[in-house]
Amino acid sequence: MPCASAGDFLPYTRSTARAAGWQWRIPLQHRIGNGYVYSSNYIDEAGAAATLLANLDGKALAEPRTLRFVTGRRRQVWNRNVVAIGLSSGFLEPLESTSLHLIQASILRLLAMFPDRSFDPAVRDEYNRIANSELERVRDFLILHYHRNRRGDGELWRYCASMSIPDTLSESIEHFHRNARIVQREHEVFVRASWLAVQVGQLNLPEACDQPPQAHATDSVAWLAKMRATLHAEASRLPTHQQYIESNCRAEESHARTNA
Ligand SMILES: Cc1cc2nc3c(=O)[nH]c(=O)nc-3n(C[C@H](O)[C@H](O)[C@H](O)COP(=O)(O)OP(=O)(O)OC[C@H]3O[C@@H](n4cnc5c(N)ncnc54)[C@H](O)[C@@H]3O)c2cc1C
């Protein structure tokens, strides 16, 4: 559901937890894109639309449009002479916006493993193994957001906090909790900083840290303050997001309306 721009021109997408899911807010040049990703087990379509409408930063510019999806993946994304890429191969959910990355990774993998006329099953199996593993890493990262979240304001969150989760994710949570160790597995899509942000952001705080001391760790508070001051000084010399867009890539009104 698009709404009028609030004029604040934030240079990032905001995701906000709601009782039955989460809401996105994507600021564009001439309007804001909004959506509510919800589980229909916990709210109906009218309730979801009302929630979204009540949480817009500007006047609604259209009726809400409902998209339905079933999460999951194909048992074999490469089967005989057909390779499923993109939505035809499966879908998780859009919280971490991974679909386009996975499409690109699939194309590159297919080019690297392109078959000859013999269609060697070993090549197909290896392609499928990597595709599965990659999707499972995304799955674990997504579930971490839901499972570790301790909100009590909706049945969905209570369910997610107590649901069973994959062993691979349990191990990642435990390693981080005990020793601040970030487990990186084969075909990991998310970098260490992303895992760190979600583990700490969802308050899975470590009890200890087994990293070897760094040279600057003797006075980390002063070191961080110096780093912060340097970043502020550099950032204050740069144009704002709005100034940059206005002088370099301002969208024409008609173009912005059709593409936003
Ligand atoms: C609002 C929104 C925001 C999104 N934001 C992000 C994001 O930030 N990052 C990200 O990674 N992903 C995002 N996605 C997801 C991403 O856009 C999709 O996963 C991706 O476009 C899927 O590409 P695809 O080629 O698999 O399918 P599609 O883009 O759906 O293409 C399928 C095509 O097949 C055509 N088709 C269907 N049936 C037939 C038929 N029988 N015969 C011939 N043609 C047919 C359709 O018309 C369509 O053109 C977003 C999706 C939505 C809806």
XYZ file of C-alpha atoms and ligand atoms in Angstrom:
313
model
C 0.000 0.000 0.000
C 1.739 3.192 -1.153
C 1.404 6.385 0.888
C 2.471 9.991 0.484
C 6.026 10.829 1.435
C 6.502 12.152 4.958
C 9.221 14.492 3.702
C 11.898 13.077 6.025
C 13.650 11.204 3.202
C 15.176 8.426 5.294
C 17.943 6.653 3.378
C 16.964 3.167 4.543
C 14.145 0.640 4.708
C 12.511 0.217 8.105
C 11.071 -3.099 9.308
C 8.758 -2.967 12.331
C 7.393 -5.962 14.222
C 3.600 -6.112 14.476
C 1.371 -8.524 16.371
C 1.011 -11.003 13.483
C 4.180 -10.308 11.487
C 6.186 -7.284 10.435
C 5.715 -4.133 8.422
C 8.075 -2.673 5.841
C 8.482 0.970 4.960
C 10.539 1.793 1.885
C 11.003 5.522 1.239
C 11.148 6.456 -2.451
C 11.570 9.883 -3.995
C 7.870 10.646 -4.404
C 6.108 8.216 -2.130
C 6.656 5.529 0.502
C 6.123 1.823 -0.239
C 4.530 -0.083 2.651
C 3.616 -3.679 3.305
C 2.599 -5.967 6.128
C 3.960 -9.515 5.984
C 1.621 -11.490 8.218
C 0.637 -15.020 9.036
C -3.022 -15.651 8.202
C -3.111 -18.024 11.201
C -3.025 -14.981 13.467
C -4.846 -12.166 11.662
C -7.325 -12.001 8.803
C -6.981 -9.937 5.660
C -9.207 -7.098 6.891
C -7.325 -6.917 10.202
C -3.983 -6.811 8.413
C -5.168 -4.043 6.079
C -6.466 -2.038 9.056
C -3.133 -2.452 10.872
C -1.225 -1.252 7.848
C -3.553 1.700 7.315
C -3.179 2.723 10.959
C 0.619 2.700 10.660
C 1.373 4.784 7.583
C 3.508 7.922 7.711
C 1.410 9.730 5.098
C -1.935 9.650 3.271
C -2.734 6.278 1.668
C -2.432 6.517 -2.115
C -4.143 3.228 -3.053
C -6.106 0.306 -1.683
C -3.989 -2.480 -0.133
C -3.088 -5.268 -2.563
C -2.872 -8.766 -1.108
C -0.174 -11.229 -2.193
C -0.294 -14.773 -0.865
C 2.628 -17.144 -0.590
C 3.366 -20.589 0.724
C 6.895 -20.976 2.033
C 9.015 -23.900 0.921
C 11.233 -25.251 -1.794
C 11.256 -27.876 -4.508
C 12.650 -31.274 -3.600
C 14.981 -30.938 -6.589
C 15.513 -27.522 -8.159
C 17.398 -29.212 -11.021
C 15.449 -32.178 -12.353
C 16.388 -33.800 -15.669
C 16.754 -30.922 -18.155
C 14.819 -28.334 -16.130
C 16.365 -25.966 -13.582
C 14.023 -23.894 -11.416
C 15.396 -20.453 -10.534
C 13.663 -17.734 -8.541
C 10.099 -18.123 -7.307
C 9.691 -21.337 -9.339
C 12.353 -22.897 -7.063
C 10.867 -21.800 -3.754
C 10.309 -18.865 -1.447
C 10.970 -18.151 2.218
C 9.822 -14.675 3.119
C 10.963 -11.135 2.350
C 12.326 -10.007 5.766
C 15.947 -10.151 4.585
C 15.268 -9.571 0.876
C 17.212 -12.587 -0.322
C 15.277 -13.575 -3.464
C 17.247 -11.524 -5.978
C 20.552 -12.591 -4.452
C 19.523 -16.247 -4.656
C 18.467 -15.804 -8.294
C 21.844 -14.281 -9.147
C 23.717 -16.996 -7.230
C 21.701 -19.673 -9.072
C 22.494 -18.179 -12.479
C 26.208 -18.025 -11.712
C 26.164 -21.569 -10.362
C 24.327 -22.872 -13.418
C 26.831 -21.178 -15.737
C 29.715 -22.664 -13.789
C 28.150 -26.153 -13.822
C 26.474 -26.010 -17.223
C 25.839 -29.587 -18.415
C 26.738 -31.158 -21.729
C 24.394 -33.473 -23.599
C 25.096 -36.340 -21.206
C 23.443 -34.462 -18.271
C 25.752 -36.071 -15.756
C 23.586 -36.781 -12.666
C 26.575 -36.013 -10.433
C 26.568 -32.405 -11.681
C 22.842 -32.125 -11.048
C 23.203 -33.570 -7.549
C 25.992 -31.172 -6.668
C 23.976 -28.210 -7.961
C 20.984 -29.305 -5.884
C 23.133 -29.862 -2.799
C 24.538 -26.341 -2.938
C 21.116 -24.798 -3.662
C 19.628 -26.595 -0.647
C 22.460 -25.624 1.632
C 22.280 -21.973 0.566
C 18.543 -21.821 1.214
C 18.955 -23.488 4.608
C 21.458 -20.834 5.655
C 18.904 -18.145 4.739
C 16.205 -20.121 6.581
C 18.303 -20.250 9.758
C 19.033 -16.544 9.641
C 15.346 -15.692 9.151
C 14.162 -17.999 11.928
C 16.661 -16.390 14.316
C 14.729 -13.096 14.051
C 11.461 -14.777 14.999
C 12.614 -17.364 17.500
C 14.838 -15.159 19.653
C 12.394 -12.263 19.648
C 10.829 -12.030 23.068
C 7.792 -9.908 22.219
C 4.684 -10.901 24.070
C 2.195 -8.822 22.119
C 0.795 -11.499 19.842
C 0.130 -15.207 19.570
C 2.536 -15.405 16.616
C 5.497 -14.249 18.718
C 4.689 -16.591 21.592
C 4.471 -19.473 19.123
C 7.804 -18.541 17.494
C 9.604 -18.266 20.839
C 8.674 -21.833 21.782
C 8.683 -23.574 18.384
C 11.283 -26.153 17.463
C 14.087 -24.862 15.272
C 16.720 -26.512 13.031
C 19.719 -28.028 14.873
C 22.088 -25.872 12.834
C 20.430 -22.729 14.175
C 20.308 -24.053 17.764
C 24.065 -24.558 17.555
C 24.616 -21.033 16.200
C 22.549 -19.552 19.026
C 24.388 -21.604 21.664
C 27.877 -20.812 20.362
C 27.103 -17.122 20.338
C 25.494 -17.215 23.750
C 28.376 -19.078 25.403
C 31.429 -17.565 23.712
C 30.352 -14.818 21.293
C 31.375 -17.198 18.545
C 29.732 -16.736 15.159
C 29.303 -20.016 13.344
C 29.789 -19.670 9.606
C 28.717 -22.667 7.588
C 29.264 -23.729 4.013
C 27.301 -21.604 1.489
C 26.540 -18.966 4.103
C 24.750 -16.017 2.520
C 25.028 -13.639 5.478
C 28.330 -12.179 6.633
C 29.480 -12.264 10.265
C 28.383 -8.671 10.875
C 24.804 -9.599 9.893
C 24.718 -12.541 12.317
C 26.206 -10.368 15.037
C 23.593 -7.654 14.478
C 20.671 -10.067 14.783
C 22.065 -12.127 17.678
C 22.735 -8.992 19.736
C 19.670 -7.189 18.404
C 17.465 -10.043 19.637
C 19.285 -9.964 22.983
C 21.098 -13.274 22.709
C 23.920 -11.686 24.679
C 27.164 -13.661 25.166
C 28.233 -14.889 28.599
C 31.899 -14.861 27.612
C 34.143 -14.053 24.710
C 36.875 -16.413 23.606
C 38.401 -14.180 20.943
C 42.114 -13.447 21.478
C 42.622 -9.921 22.826
C 43.216 -7.309 20.133
C 45.997 -4.727 20.373
C 43.486 -1.936 20.985
C 41.436 -3.895 23.536
C 43.467 -2.491 26.421
C 41.410 0.678 26.219
C 38.454 -0.235 24.047
C 36.221 2.546 25.410
C 38.675 5.255 24.346
C 39.311 3.448 21.075
C 35.590 3.294 20.242
C 35.132 6.962 21.181
C 37.952 7.904 18.805
C 36.426 5.794 16.051
C 33.015 7.399 16.604
C 34.505 10.904 16.457
C 36.333 10.094 13.208
C 33.181 8.714 11.605
C 31.132 11.749 12.674
C 33.778 14.120 11.336
C 33.892 12.344 7.971
C 30.098 12.039 7.692
C 29.523 15.712 8.484
C 31.661 16.693 5.453
C 29.431 14.702 3.069
C 26.133 15.761 1.465
C 22.963 14.292 2.974
C 21.119 11.522 1.149
C 18.522 14.047 -0.045
C 21.167 16.533 -1.272
C 22.988 13.800 -3.155
C 19.854 12.578 -4.919
C 18.720 16.075 -5.805
C 22.007 16.961 -7.427
C 22.769 13.596 -9.078
C 19.769 11.382 -9.792
C 16.505 13.142 -9.153
C 13.591 11.165 -10.631
C 11.126 12.795 -13.014
C 7.596 12.860 -11.547
C 6.069 10.544 -14.181
C 8.970 8.064 -14.008
C 8.791 7.940 -10.210
C 5.037 7.280 -10.292
C 5.289 4.263 -12.592
C 8.363 2.678 -11.031
C 7.989 3.391 -7.349
C 6.598 -5.820 -3.087
C 7.790 -6.728 -3.312
C 9.040 -6.331 -2.877
C 10.163 -7.155 -3.092
N 11.378 -6.716 -2.646
C 12.468 -7.492 -2.845
C 13.756 -7.060 -2.424
O 13.935 -5.981 -1.887
N 14.810 -7.899 -2.633
C 14.673 -9.109 -3.205
O 15.656 -9.830 -3.355
N 13.456 -9.547 -3.637
C 12.362 -8.766 -3.477
N 11.133 -9.206 -3.899
C 11.030 -10.531 -4.474
C 11.491 -10.562 -5.925
O 10.955 -9.470 -6.626
C 10.999 -11.866 -6.561
O 11.443 -12.947 -5.769
C 11.543 -12.024 -7.966
O 11.116 -10.970 -8.783
C 11.074 -13.339 -8.533
O 11.526 -13.440 -9.857
P 11.044 -14.620 -10.745
O 11.650 -14.393 -12.082
O 11.293 -15.930 -10.071
O 9.452 -14.493 -10.790
P 8.584 -13.312 -11.399
O 9.309 -12.005 -11.350
O 7.236 -13.445 -10.754
O 8.507 -13.729 -12.922
C 7.671 -14.773 -13.374
C 7.193 -14.371 -14.747
O 6.521 -15.466 -15.331
C 5.345 -14.991 -15.936
N 4.419 -16.117 -16.020
C 3.691 -16.658 -15.031
N 2.965 -17.689 -15.496
C 3.258 -17.800 -16.811
C 2.837 -18.678 -17.832
N 1.983 -19.670 -17.596
N 3.340 -18.504 -19.064
C 4.238 -17.506 -19.320
N 4.669 -16.648 -18.380
C 4.188 -16.797 -17.143
C 4.860 -13.873 -15.058
O 4.022 -12.975 -15.762
C 6.196 -13.200 -14.694
O 6.597 -12.222 -15.628
C 10.018 -8.397 -3.720
C 8.750 -8.801 -4.172
C 7.647 -7.984 -3.964
C 6.293 -8.439 -4.481
